[in-house]
Amino acid sequence: MTLQMDVPTADEYPTRKADEPALLHRKDPTVWGSADNGPFSEHDLTGYRERGYTQVESIISGQEVQAFHEELQRLGSDPELRKDERVVVEPTSNEVRSVFEAHNISKRFSDLVNDPRLVERARQILGSDVYVHQSRINYKPGFGGGSFYWHSDFETWHAEDGMPRMRACSFSIALTENYSHNGALMIMPGSHKSFVSCVGETPDDHYKASLKSQEIGTPDQKSLEYLADQHGIDVLTGPAGGAIIFDCNCMHGSGGNITPFPRSNLFVVFNSVENAPTEPFAANNPRPEFLGSTDTTPVGR
């Protein structure tokens, strides 16, 4: 008889465990698939591998944008949904900041996360079937949309959700025009090749505070200065209907929106089914399912 034992997953990216921050070399590929198994060309994949992101113009049509925008407004104004923990409001204006688990709340968004235009690209980058680790609508309204400080999503997903490897990617689909002046996404191109190990222990139920303003798990200023000096900062603009697809470890953020023009987008995180979460690497308990799903059922099948 063979005795089977659960072997803990090795922590290749330690964070929130030391007194000093550190820059660690990435140990995982950025692109796991090839140009033969999806819509991206070799040129596209090379750019993604080097920059950590790519942009797709008009991934959804103008008619679809209008339909999604109507759904966005419906969800944001639903008084019953407003009582739900999945709805996060701006700390100062009390306007809706984000609606999480959009694909489980809305049939329209559920159809989108299963759409081949997204799923085939995610499969190609990650080299496997994929599932939705997280989805949300970001509203960023005019005259009050708050900022998102510099961060690597993987740091949080690793520390608090138990995501073992850098084998996930995010789709930010614009439902409004992305201008340079209305809180556009900023990415340090190439920063995905380094992991910023952060300081500070994770408090219990940290997500309740971090969804409004994150402090634990944010990179130190010296690391940010180094990455910015090495890679620069790209400000990503584009029309409604376009998509920004970026690696889970990209250093990114966005400023507040004091213009009259909202910047709303649908945000979908695809994770490889071969990269299922384990126990959190730097937290006592995992975050709720609406933030880090443990349902690894493949989408698009």
Short mmCIF file of N, CA, C and O in Angstrom, two decimals, residues 164-276:
data_model
loop_
_atom_site.label_atom_id
_atom_site.label_comp_id
_atom_site.label_asym_id
_atom_site.label_seq_id
_atom_site.Cartn_x
_atom_site.Cartn_y
_atom_site.Cartn_z
N PRO A 164 -0.21 29.85 -6.70
CA PRO A 164 1.20 29.46 -6.58
C PRO A 164 2.14 30.14 -7.57
O PRO A 164 3.21 30.63 -7.19
N ARG A 165 1.78 30.15 -8.86
CA ARG A 165 2.69 30.58 -9.90
C ARG A 165 2.17 31.80 -10.63
O ARG A 165 0.98 32.11 -10.60
N MET A 166 3.06 32.45 -11.36
CA MET A 166 2.67 33.57 -12.23
C MET A 166 2.15 33.02 -13.55
O MET A 166 2.82 33.05 -14.59
N ARG A 167 0.93 32.49 -13.49
CA ARG A 167 0.33 31.89 -14.68
C ARG A 167 -1.12 32.36 -14.81
O ARG A 167 -2.05 31.56 -14.99
N ALA A 168 -1.30 33.66 -14.70
CA ALA A 168 -2.62 34.28 -14.83
C ALA A 168 -2.47 35.57 -15.62
O ALA A 168 -1.39 36.17 -15.66
N CYS A 169 -3.56 35.99 -16.25
CA CYS A 169 -3.54 37.25 -16.98
C CYS A 169 -4.88 37.96 -16.82
O CYS A 169 -5.91 37.32 -16.55
N SER A 170 -4.86 39.27 -16.97
CA SER A 170 -6.04 40.10 -16.76
C SER A 170 -6.45 40.77 -18.07
O SER A 170 -5.61 41.21 -18.84
N PHE A 171 -7.76 40.84 -18.28
CA PHE A 171 -8.35 41.55 -19.40
C PHE A 171 -9.08 42.77 -18.86
O PHE A 171 -10.00 42.62 -18.04
N SER A 172 -8.70 43.94 -19.27
CA SER A 172 -9.40 45.17 -18.94
C SER A 172 -10.09 45.66 -20.21
O SER A 172 -9.44 46.14 -21.13
N ILE A 173 -11.40 45.50 -20.26
CA ILE A 173 -12.18 45.84 -21.46
C ILE A 173 -12.87 47.18 -21.23
O ILE A 173 -13.66 47.33 -20.29
N ALA A 174 -12.55 48.14 -22.07
CA ALA A 174 -13.05 49.50 -21.90
C ALA A 174 -14.52 49.59 -22.30
O ALA A 174 -14.89 49.21 -23.41
N LEU A 175 -15.32 50.13 -21.40
CA LEU A 175 -16.72 50.41 -21.70
C LEU A 175 -16.94 51.90 -21.94
O LEU A 175 -18.05 52.31 -22.29
N THR A 176 -15.89 52.68 -21.72
CA THR A 176 -15.90 54.12 -22.04
C THR A 176 -14.54 54.44 -22.66
O THR A 176 -13.61 53.63 -22.59
N GLU A 177 -14.41 55.61 -23.23
CA GLU A 177 -13.13 56.05 -23.77
C GLU A 177 -12.10 56.15 -22.64
O GLU A 177 -12.38 56.64 -21.56
N ASN A 178 -10.89 55.64 -22.90
CA ASN A 178 -9.77 55.77 -21.97
C ASN A 178 -8.88 56.90 -22.43
O ASN A 178 -8.14 56.75 -23.42
N TYR A 179 -8.95 58.04 -21.75
CA TYR A 179 -8.08 59.17 -22.05
C TYR A 179 -6.88 59.17 -21.10
O TYR A 179 -6.89 58.51 -20.05
N SER A 180 -5.89 59.94 -21.44
CA SER A 180 -4.74 60.07 -20.54
C SER A 180 -5.11 60.83 -19.28
O SER A 180 -4.41 60.75 -18.27
N HIS A 181 -6.24 61.57 -19.33
CA HIS A 181 -6.58 62.46 -18.22
C HIS A 181 -7.77 61.98 -17.38
O HIS A 181 -8.19 62.69 -16.47
N ASN A 182 -8.34 60.80 -17.66
CA ASN A 182 -9.48 60.36 -16.83
C ASN A 182 -9.18 59.09 -16.05
O ASN A 182 -10.03 58.23 -15.86
N GLY A 183 -7.94 58.99 -15.59
CA GLY A 183 -7.57 57.85 -14.74
C GLY A 183 -7.18 56.62 -15.52
O GLY A 183 -7.47 55.49 -15.09
N ALA A 184 -6.51 56.80 -16.66
CA ALA A 184 -6.12 55.66 -17.50
C ALA A 184 -5.16 54.73 -16.76
O ALA A 184 -4.43 55.14 -15.86
N LEU A 185 -5.17 53.47 -17.18
CA LEU A 185 -4.26 52.48 -16.63
C LEU A 185 -2.82 52.84 -16.98
O LEU A 185 -2.53 53.18 -18.13
N MET A 186 -1.93 52.76 -16.00
CA MET A 186 -0.51 52.96 -16.21
C MET A 186 0.22 51.67 -15.87
O MET A 186 -0.07 51.04 -14.85
N ILE A 187 1.15 51.27 -16.73
CA ILE A 187 1.94 50.06 -16.53
C ILE A 187 3.41 50.38 -16.72
O ILE A 187 3.78 51.15 -17.62
N MET A 188 4.26 49.80 -15.89
CA MET A 188 5.70 49.87 -16.10
C MET A 188 6.08 48.68 -16.99
O MET A 188 6.12 47.54 -16.52
N PRO A 189 6.29 48.91 -18.29
CA PRO A 189 6.53 47.79 -19.22
C PRO A 189 7.82 47.06 -18.90
O PRO A 189 8.88 47.67 -18.78
N GLY A 190 7.73 45.76 -18.74
CA GLY A 190 8.89 44.96 -18.36
C GLY A 190 9.00 44.70 -16.88
O GLY A 190 9.81 43.87 -16.44
N SER A 191 8.19 45.38 -16.08
CA SER A 191 8.25 45.21 -14.63
C SER A 191 7.79 43.82 -14.20
O SER A 191 8.08 43.39 -13.08
N HIS A 192 7.07 43.11 -15.06
CA HIS A 192 6.58 41.78 -14.72
C HIS A 192 7.71 40.77 -14.54
O HIS A 192 7.48 39.68 -14.00
N LYS A 193 8.92 41.14 -14.95
CA LYS A 193 10.05 40.22 -14.84
C LYS A 193 10.66 40.20 -13.44
O LYS A 193 11.52 39.36 -13.15
N SER A 194 10.24 41.14 -12.60
CA SER A 194 10.73 41.21 -11.22
C SER A 194 9.54 41.18 -10.26
O SER A 194 8.51 41.80 -10.52
N PHE A 195 9.71 40.47 -9.16
CA PHE A 195 8.66 40.41 -8.13
C PHE A 195 9.09 41.25 -6.95
O PHE A 195 10.18 41.07 -6.41
N VAL A 196 8.24 42.19 -6.54
CA VAL A 196 8.53 43.02 -5.38
C VAL A 196 7.97 42.33 -4.14
O VAL A 196 6.76 42.23 -3.96
N SER A 197 8.87 41.85 -3.30
CA SER A 197 8.48 41.25 -2.03
C SER A 197 8.21 42.37 -1.03
O SER A 197 9.09 43.20 -0.76
N CYS A 198 7.00 42.40 -0.50
CA CYS A 198 6.56 43.51 0.34
C CYS A 198 6.71 43.18 1.83
O CYS A 198 6.90 42.02 2.22
N VAL A 199 6.61 44.19 2.65
CA VAL A 199 6.72 44.02 4.10
C VAL A 199 5.35 44.25 4.74
O VAL A 199 4.45 44.84 4.14
N GLY A 200 5.20 43.77 5.96
CA GLY A 200 3.97 43.96 6.71
C GLY A 200 3.11 42.71 6.73
O GLY A 200 2.81 42.14 5.68
N GLU A 201 2.74 42.25 7.91
CA GLU A 201 1.89 41.06 8.02
C GLU A 201 0.47 41.36 7.58
O GLU A 201 -0.03 42.48 7.74
N THR A 202 -0.19 40.36 7.04
CA THR A 202 -1.56 40.52 6.56
C THR A 202 -2.54 40.42 7.73
O THR A 202 -2.63 39.37 8.37
N PRO A 203 -3.30 41.48 8.02
CA PRO A 203 -4.30 41.39 9.08
C PRO A 203 -5.45 40.47 8.67
O PRO A 203 -5.69 40.25 7.47
N ASP A 204 -6.16 39.93 9.63
CA ASP A 204 -7.36 39.16 9.31
C ASP A 204 -8.39 40.07 8.64
O ASP A 204 -8.52 41.25 8.99
N ASP A 205 -9.10 39.51 7.69
CA ASP A 205 -10.11 40.26 6.93
C ASP A 205 -9.54 41.53 6.30
O ASP A 205 -10.21 42.56 6.19
N HIS A 206 -8.29 41.42 5.84
CA HIS A 206 -7.62 42.57 5.25
C HIS A 206 -8.35 43.11 4.04
O HIS A 206 -8.31 44.32 3.76
N TYR A 207 -9.05 42.23 3.32
CA TYR A 207 -9.71 42.65 2.07
C TYR A 207 -10.73 43.75 2.29
O TYR A 207 -10.97 44.58 1.40
N LYS A 208 -11.33 43.81 3.47
CA LYS A 208 -12.37 44.81 3.72
C LYS A 208 -11.82 46.23 3.63
O LYS A 208 -12.50 47.14 3.16
N ALA A 209 -10.59 46.41 4.07
CA ALA A 209 -9.94 47.73 3.96
C ALA A 209 -9.23 47.90 2.63
O ALA A 209 -9.27 48.97 2.02
N SER A 210 -8.61 46.82 2.13
CA SER A 210 -7.76 46.95 0.94
C SER A 210 -8.57 47.23 -0.32
O SER A 210 -8.04 47.81 -1.27
N LEU A 211 -9.83 46.83 -0.36
CA LEU A 211 -10.64 47.09 -1.55
C LEU A 211 -10.90 48.58 -1.75
O LEU A 211 -11.17 49.04 -2.86
N LYS A 212 -10.83 49.34 -0.66
CA LYS A 212 -11.03 50.79 -0.75
C LYS A 212 -9.70 51.53 -0.84
O LYS A 212 -9.56 52.49 -1.59
N SER A 213 -8.74 51.09 -0.08
CA SER A 213 -7.42 51.71 -0.10
C SER A 213 -6.42 50.72 0.48
O SER A 213 -6.44 50.45 1.68
N GLN A 214 -5.55 50.19 -0.38
CA GLN A 214 -4.62 49.15 0.05
C GLN A 214 -3.34 49.75 0.61
O GLN A 214 -2.78 50.67 0.04
N GLU A 215 -2.90 49.20 1.73
CA GLU A 215 -1.62 49.61 2.32
C GLU A 215 -0.68 48.40 2.45
O GLU A 215 0.46 48.47 2.02
N ILE A 216 -1.17 47.31 3.06
CA ILE A 216 -0.37 46.10 3.14
C ILE A 216 -0.31 45.46 1.75
O ILE A 216 -1.32 45.35 1.05
N GLY A 217 0.88 45.05 1.33
CA GLY A 217 1.02 44.45 0.01
C GLY A 217 1.32 45.45 -1.09
O GLY A 217 1.33 45.09 -2.27
N THR A 218 1.56 46.69 -0.72
CA THR A 218 1.95 47.69 -1.72
C THR A 218 3.47 47.81 -1.75
O THR A 218 4.14 47.68 -0.72
N PRO A 219 4.03 48.05 -2.91
CA PRO A 219 5.49 48.10 -3.04
C PRO A 219 6.08 49.34 -2.38
O PRO A 219 5.43 50.38 -2.28
N ASP A 220 7.32 49.23 -1.94
CA ASP A 220 8.02 50.36 -1.34
C ASP A 220 8.48 51.33 -2.42
O ASP A 220 8.61 50.98 -3.59
N GLN A 221 8.72 52.57 -2.02
CA GLN A 221 9.06 53.61 -2.98
C GLN A 221 10.39 53.36 -3.68
O GLN A 221 10.52 53.66 -4.88
N LYS A 222 11.37 52.81 -2.99
CA LYS A 222 12.66 52.56 -3.64
C LYS A 222 12.53 51.53 -4.75
O LYS A 222 13.14 51.68 -5.82
N SER A 223 11.74 50.50 -4.52
CA SER A 223 11.51 49.50 -5.57
C SER A 223 10.78 50.12 -6.75
O SER A 223 11.10 49.84 -7.92
N LEU A 224 9.79 50.97 -6.47
CA LEU A 224 9.05 51.64 -7.54
C LEU A 224 9.96 52.57 -8.33
O LEU A 224 9.88 52.62 -9.57
N GLU A 225 10.83 53.29 -7.63
CA GLU A 225 11.76 54.18 -8.32
C GLU A 225 12.69 53.39 -9.23
O GLU A 225 12.95 53.78 -10.38
N TYR A 226 13.17 52.26 -8.75
CA TYR A 226 14.06 51.43 -9.56
C TYR A 226 13.34 50.90 -10.80
O TYR A 226 13.86 50.98 -11.92
N LEU A 227 12.14 50.37 -10.62
CA LEU A 227 11.40 49.81 -11.75
C LEU A 227 11.05 50.90 -12.76
O LEU A 227 11.13 50.68 -13.98
N ALA A 228 10.66 52.07 -12.27
CA ALA A 228 10.32 53.17 -13.18
C ALA A 228 11.56 53.65 -13.94
O ALA A 228 11.48 53.95 -15.15
N ASP A 229 12.71 53.72 -13.26
CA ASP A 229 13.95 54.11 -13.92
C ASP A 229 14.35 53.08 -14.99
O ASP A 229 14.83 53.45 -16.07
N GLN A 230 14.14 51.81 -14.70
CA GLN A 230 14.53 50.75 -15.62
C GLN A 230 13.59 50.63 -16.82
O GLN A 230 14.01 50.37 -17.94
N HIS A 231 12.29 50.83 -16.56
CA HIS A 231 11.29 50.48 -17.57
C HIS A 231 10.44 51.64 -18.07
O HIS A 231 9.79 51.53 -19.11
N GLY A 232 10.41 52.73 -17.33
CA GLY A 232 9.51 53.82 -17.71
C GLY A 232 8.06 53.49 -17.37
O GLY A 232 7.76 52.46 -16.75
N ILE A 233 7.16 54.36 -17.79
CA ILE A 233 5.73 54.19 -17.51
C ILE A 233 4.95 54.42 -18.79
O ILE A 233 5.11 55.46 -19.44
N ASP A 234 4.12 53.45 -19.16
CA ASP A 234 3.22 53.60 -20.30
C ASP A 234 1.82 53.97 -19.80
O ASP A 234 1.30 53.32 -18.88
N VAL A 235 1.23 54.99 -20.39
CA VAL A 235 -0.15 55.36 -20.11
C VAL A 235 -1.00 54.82 -21.24
O VAL A 235 -0.83 55.20 -22.39
N LEU A 236 -1.93 53.91 -20.92
CA LEU A 236 -2.64 53.16 -21.93
C LEU A 236 -4.02 53.76 -22.19
O LEU A 236 -4.90 53.72 -21.32
N THR A 237 -4.19 54.31 -23.36
CA THR A 237 -5.45 54.94 -23.75
C THR A 237 -6.07 54.14 -24.90
O THR A 237 -5.45 53.25 -25.47
N GLY A 238 -7.32 54.48 -25.21
CA GLY A 238 -7.97 53.81 -26.33
C GLY A 238 -9.47 53.93 -26.26
O GLY A 238 -10.04 54.38 -25.25
N PRO A 239 -10.15 53.56 -27.34
CA PRO A 239 -11.60 53.72 -27.42
C PRO A 239 -12.35 52.65 -26.64
O PRO A 239 -11.79 51.60 -26.28
N ALA A 240 -13.62 52.92 -26.40
CA ALA A 240 -14.49 51.92 -25.80
C ALA A 240 -14.55 50.71 -26.72
O ALA A 240 -14.54 50.83 -27.95
N GLY A 241 -14.55 49.53 -26.12
CA GLY A 241 -14.57 48.29 -26.89
C GLY A 241 -13.21 47.64 -27.02
O GLY A 241 -13.10 46.47 -27.38
N GLY A 242 -12.15 48.39 -26.71
CA GLY A 242 -10.80 47.83 -26.76
C GLY A 242 -10.46 47.10 -25.47
O GLY A 242 -11.13 47.23 -24.45
N ALA A 243 -9.37 46.33 -25.52
CA ALA A 243 -8.95 45.56 -24.35
C ALA A 243 -7.45 45.74 -24.11
O ALA A 243 -6.66 45.81 -25.06
N ILE A 244 -7.10 45.82 -22.84
CA ILE A 244 -5.71 45.73 -22.42
C ILE A 244 -5.56 44.39 -21.72
O ILE A 244 -6.32 44.08 -20.80
N ILE A 245 -4.63 43.58 -22.19
CA ILE A 245 -4.38 42.27 -21.61
C ILE A 245 -3.00 42.31 -20.98
O ILE A 245 -2.02 42.64 -21.66
N PHE A 246 -2.93 42.03 -19.68
CA PHE A 246 -1.62 42.17 -19.04
C PHE A 246 -1.34 41.06 -18.04
O PHE A 246 -2.25 40.45 -17.47
N ASP A 247 -0.05 40.80 -17.86
CA ASP A 247 0.43 39.74 -16.99
C ASP A 247 0.11 40.04 -15.53
O ASP A 247 0.08 41.21 -15.10
N CYS A 248 -0.08 38.99 -14.76
CA CYS A 248 -0.49 39.13 -13.36
C CYS A 248 0.54 39.86 -12.50
O CYS A 248 0.19 40.39 -11.45
N ASN A 249 1.81 39.90 -12.93
CA ASN A 249 2.85 40.52 -12.11
C ASN A 249 3.26 41.90 -12.61
O ASN A 249 4.23 42.47 -12.12
N CYS A 250 2.55 42.47 -13.58
CA CYS A 250 2.87 43.83 -14.03
C CYS A 250 2.67 44.83 -12.89
O CYS A 250 1.64 44.79 -12.19
N MET A 251 3.62 45.73 -12.74
CA MET A 251 3.42 46.84 -11.80
C MET A 251 2.54 47.87 -12.50
O MET A 251 2.89 48.41 -13.55
N HIS A 252 1.38 48.13 -11.92
CA HIS A 252 0.42 49.01 -12.57
C HIS A 252 -0.38 49.79 -11.54
O HIS A 252 -0.37 49.48 -10.34
N GLY A 253 -1.07 50.80 -11.99
CA GLY A 253 -1.91 51.62 -11.13
C GLY A 253 -2.65 52.63 -12.00
O GLY A 253 -2.53 52.63 -13.22
N SER A 254 -3.42 53.49 -11.36
CA SER A 254 -4.12 54.54 -12.11
C SER A 254 -4.41 55.70 -11.17
O SER A 254 -4.62 55.52 -9.97
N GLY A 255 -4.40 56.90 -11.74
CA GLY A 255 -4.69 58.09 -10.96
C GLY A 255 -6.18 58.28 -10.76
O GLY A 255 -7.01 57.60 -11.36
N GLY A 256 -6.54 59.23 -9.91
CA GLY A 256 -7.94 59.57 -9.73
C GLY A 256 -8.51 60.28 -10.94
O GLY A 256 -7.77 60.74 -11.81
N ASN A 257 -9.82 60.33 -11.00
CA ASN A 257 -10.49 60.96 -12.14
C ASN A 257 -11.23 62.21 -11.69
O ASN A 257 -12.31 62.12 -11.09
N ILE A 258 -10.66 63.38 -12.00
CA ILE A 258 -11.33 64.64 -11.65
C ILE A 258 -11.97 65.28 -12.88
O ILE A 258 -12.47 66.40 -12.81
N THR A 259 -11.97 64.57 -14.00
CA THR A 259 -12.61 65.09 -15.21
C THR A 259 -14.10 64.75 -15.19
O THR A 259 -14.55 63.93 -14.38
N PRO A 260 -14.88 65.31 -16.11
CA PRO A 260 -16.30 64.93 -16.21
C PRO A 260 -16.51 63.57 -16.88
O PRO A 260 -17.64 63.08 -16.92
N PHE A 261 -15.42 62.95 -17.40
CA PHE A 261 -15.56 61.76 -18.23
C PHE A 261 -15.26 60.50 -17.42
O PHE A 261 -14.13 60.29 -16.98
N PRO A 262 -16.26 59.64 -17.21
CA PRO A 262 -16.01 58.41 -16.46
C PRO A 262 -15.07 57.48 -17.23
O PRO A 262 -14.96 57.56 -18.46
N ARG A 263 -14.40 56.62 -16.51
CA ARG A 263 -13.59 55.56 -17.13
C ARG A 263 -14.04 54.23 -16.54
O ARG A 263 -13.63 53.84 -15.45
N SER A 264 -14.92 53.58 -17.23
CA SER A 264 -15.48 52.32 -16.75
C SER A 264 -14.96 51.16 -17.58
O SER A 264 -14.77 51.28 -18.78
N ASN A 265 -14.70 50.04 -16.91
CA ASN A 265 -14.20 48.87 -17.62
C ASN A 265 -14.62 47.59 -16.93
O ASN A 265 -14.93 47.58 -15.73
N LEU A 266 -14.65 46.53 -17.71
CA LEU A 266 -14.85 45.19 -17.17
C LEU A 266 -13.49 44.54 -17.01
O LEU A 266 -12.69 44.54 -17.94
N PHE A 267 -13.25 44.00 -15.84
CA PHE A 267 -11.94 43.43 -15.50
C PHE A 267 -12.13 41.93 -15.25
O PHE A 267 -12.92 41.54 -14.38
N VAL A 268 -11.44 41.10 -16.03
CA VAL A 268 -11.55 39.65 -15.89
C VAL A 268 -10.16 39.06 -15.70
O VAL A 268 -9.25 39.34 -16.49
N VAL A 269 -10.01 38.24 -14.67
CA VAL A 269 -8.75 37.55 -14.42
C VAL A 269 -8.91 36.08 -14.79
O VAL A 269 -9.75 35.38 -14.22
N PHE A 270 -8.13 35.64 -15.78
CA PHE A 270 -8.11 34.23 -16.14
C PHE A 270 -6.86 33.59 -15.52
O PHE A 270 -5.75 34.11 -15.66
N ASN A 271 -7.07 32.47 -14.87
CA ASN A 271 -5.96 31.71 -14.29
C ASN A 271 -5.92 30.33 -14.95
O ASN A 271 -6.96 29.78 -15.32
N SER A 272 -4.72 29.78 -15.09
CA SER A 272 -4.60 28.43 -15.63
C SER A 272 -5.23 27.42 -14.68
O SER A 272 -5.08 27.52 -13.46
N VAL A 273 -5.92 26.42 -15.25
CA VAL A 273 -6.48 25.36 -14.41
C VAL A 273 -5.37 24.55 -13.75
O VAL A 273 -5.61 23.81 -12.79
N GLU A 274 -4.14 24.69 -14.26
CA GLU A 274 -2.99 23.99 -13.68
C GLU A 274 -2.31 24.81 -12.60
O GLU A 274 -1.25 24.43 -12.10
N ASN A 275 -2.92 25.94 -12.25
CA ASN A 275 -2.34 26.86 -11.26
C ASN A 275 -3.36 27.15 -10.15
O ASN A 275 -3.48 28.27 -9.67
N ALA A 276 -4.11 26.12 -9.78
CA ALA A 276 -5.19 26.29 -8.81
C ALA A 276 -4.66 26.78 -7.46
O ALA A 276 -3.55 26.40 -7.04
#
